Amino acid sequence: MSATQTSASAADAGANASEAFRAAAARRAAAATSQERTDRLLRRTLEAIYDVIRTEEVSYPEFQAVKRWLMQVGEVGEWPLLLDVFVEHEIEKVAAKTQRGTTGTIEGPYYLPGQYRLPAATTLPMRPDEKGARLVFSGQVRDLDGTALAGAELDVWQADADGYYSGFAPNIPPGNLRGVVVTDADGRFVVTTIKPAPYRIPTDGPTGAMIAAAGWHPWRPAHLHLMVRAEGHRQVTTQLYFDGGDWLDSDVASATKDDLVLALRRQDDGSYAASYDFELEPVAKP
Ligand code: MBD
Ligand code: FE
C-alpha cells in the first residue's frame, strides 16, 4: 500500500477483519456441535436456498454471477463484514431471548482486544488533531439489583469523524479511539471522545457492489461499540446510537434498537454530552 493513500479500501478493511476474526477464533474454544445438529442445520439451509431457486426460477447466468461474487468476497476478505452486516443481527436476537439487563446488539467486524486500560475519568487515545465534535460519554455500571459495580470494564471502540476504524484503515495510529475504561468505586465512568461519523460499507468491494446492484444504501448510523464486563457477571456486547442522526431507521446492518439511542446534550463549550447506565446480569454461581 502506498504511504500517500489516505482512504481505506475494501481490501485493507477486509484483510484486516479476516485476520482479526481468525485471531479471535483461535482464542475461543471450538464449538461442540453434534453430527445430528450439523445435518439438520445444513439440510435446512440448503432447502431454503433450493426454495428460492425453484420459486424464482434462478437461471444459469444468475447462478454464475453469484458464484463469481462469492469468490470475490473470499478473495478480498469480506466474509466477516458481509456476515456481520447481513446475518449477525438474527443470531444476536436469538441470544438476547435468554439475556437480562442492558440490551445487546451485534459486535460487527472491527473489535480488537488488548487495548490500554484507562481510568474511570479519561480521554480515549486520539490524534493531536483528531477531527470531530467532542463527546463526553458518562454513566454507571450496575448489577440488576442496582448495586454499583466498581472495577467493571467498558471496552470501547468507534469510528473516527470520517467513519474509519483504527486497525482497519491506513494512516490511523493503532489503538486510536479504542480503550478499556475501568469504573470507579461508584461504578461510574466519564469518557471524553469525539462523535463518530456514520459508517459506510466500502463501495469498492463485493459487499458494496452487491448493495449497489440491489439498489440499497450502504450506511450504518453513527455508533459507539461497547463490551461491558464485571467479575461474576455476563459480558454485554452492545452499541449506542445518537438521537436525530442519519440512518437510524434504515441501518444496513439492522442492529439499532430503540433503547440504545442516546439523547445528545449540547454544552456551553460546543461539546456534546450523553449518558448511559449499564446493567449486568449475574452469572449463576456453581
Ligand atoms: C461496522 O462499523 C459495524 O459496526 C458493523 C456491525 C458492520 C460493519 C461495520
Ligand atoms: Fe461499527
GROMACS .gro file of N, CA and C in nm, residues 1-2 15 49 158 182 201 243 263:
model
   27
    1MET      N    1   0.085  -0.119   0.000
    1MET     CA    2   0.000   0.000   0.000
    1MET      C    3   0.089   0.124   0.000
    2SER      N    4   0.057   0.223  -0.076
    2SER     CA    5   0.142   0.341  -0.083
    2SER      C    6   0.117   0.430   0.038
   15ALA      N    7  -0.906  -0.759   0.463
   15ALA     CA    8  -0.794  -0.844   0.504
   15ALA      C    9  -0.774  -0.833   0.654
   49ILE      N   10  -3.230  -2.236   0.032
   49ILE     CA   11  -3.173  -2.190  -0.096
   49ILE      C   12  -3.247  -2.254  -0.214
  158GLN      N   13  -1.468   0.271   1.831
  158GLN     CA   14  -1.556   0.356   1.748
  158GLN      C   15  -1.482   0.402   1.622
  182VAL      N   16  -1.205   0.160   3.308
  182VAL     CA   17  -1.236   0.087   3.432
  182VAL      C   18  -1.318   0.177   3.523
  201ILE      N   19  -2.034   0.102   0.430
  201ILE     CA   20  -1.972  -0.021   0.379
  201ILE      C   21  -1.883   0.020   0.262
  243ASP      N   22  -2.947   1.020   1.901
  243ASP     CA   23  -3.079   1.067   1.861
  243ASP      C   24  -3.066   1.173   1.750
  263ALA      N   25  -2.972   1.043   2.392
  263ALA     CA   26  -3.002   1.185   2.374
  263ALA      C   27  -2.870   1.261   2.386
   0.00000   0.00000   0.00000
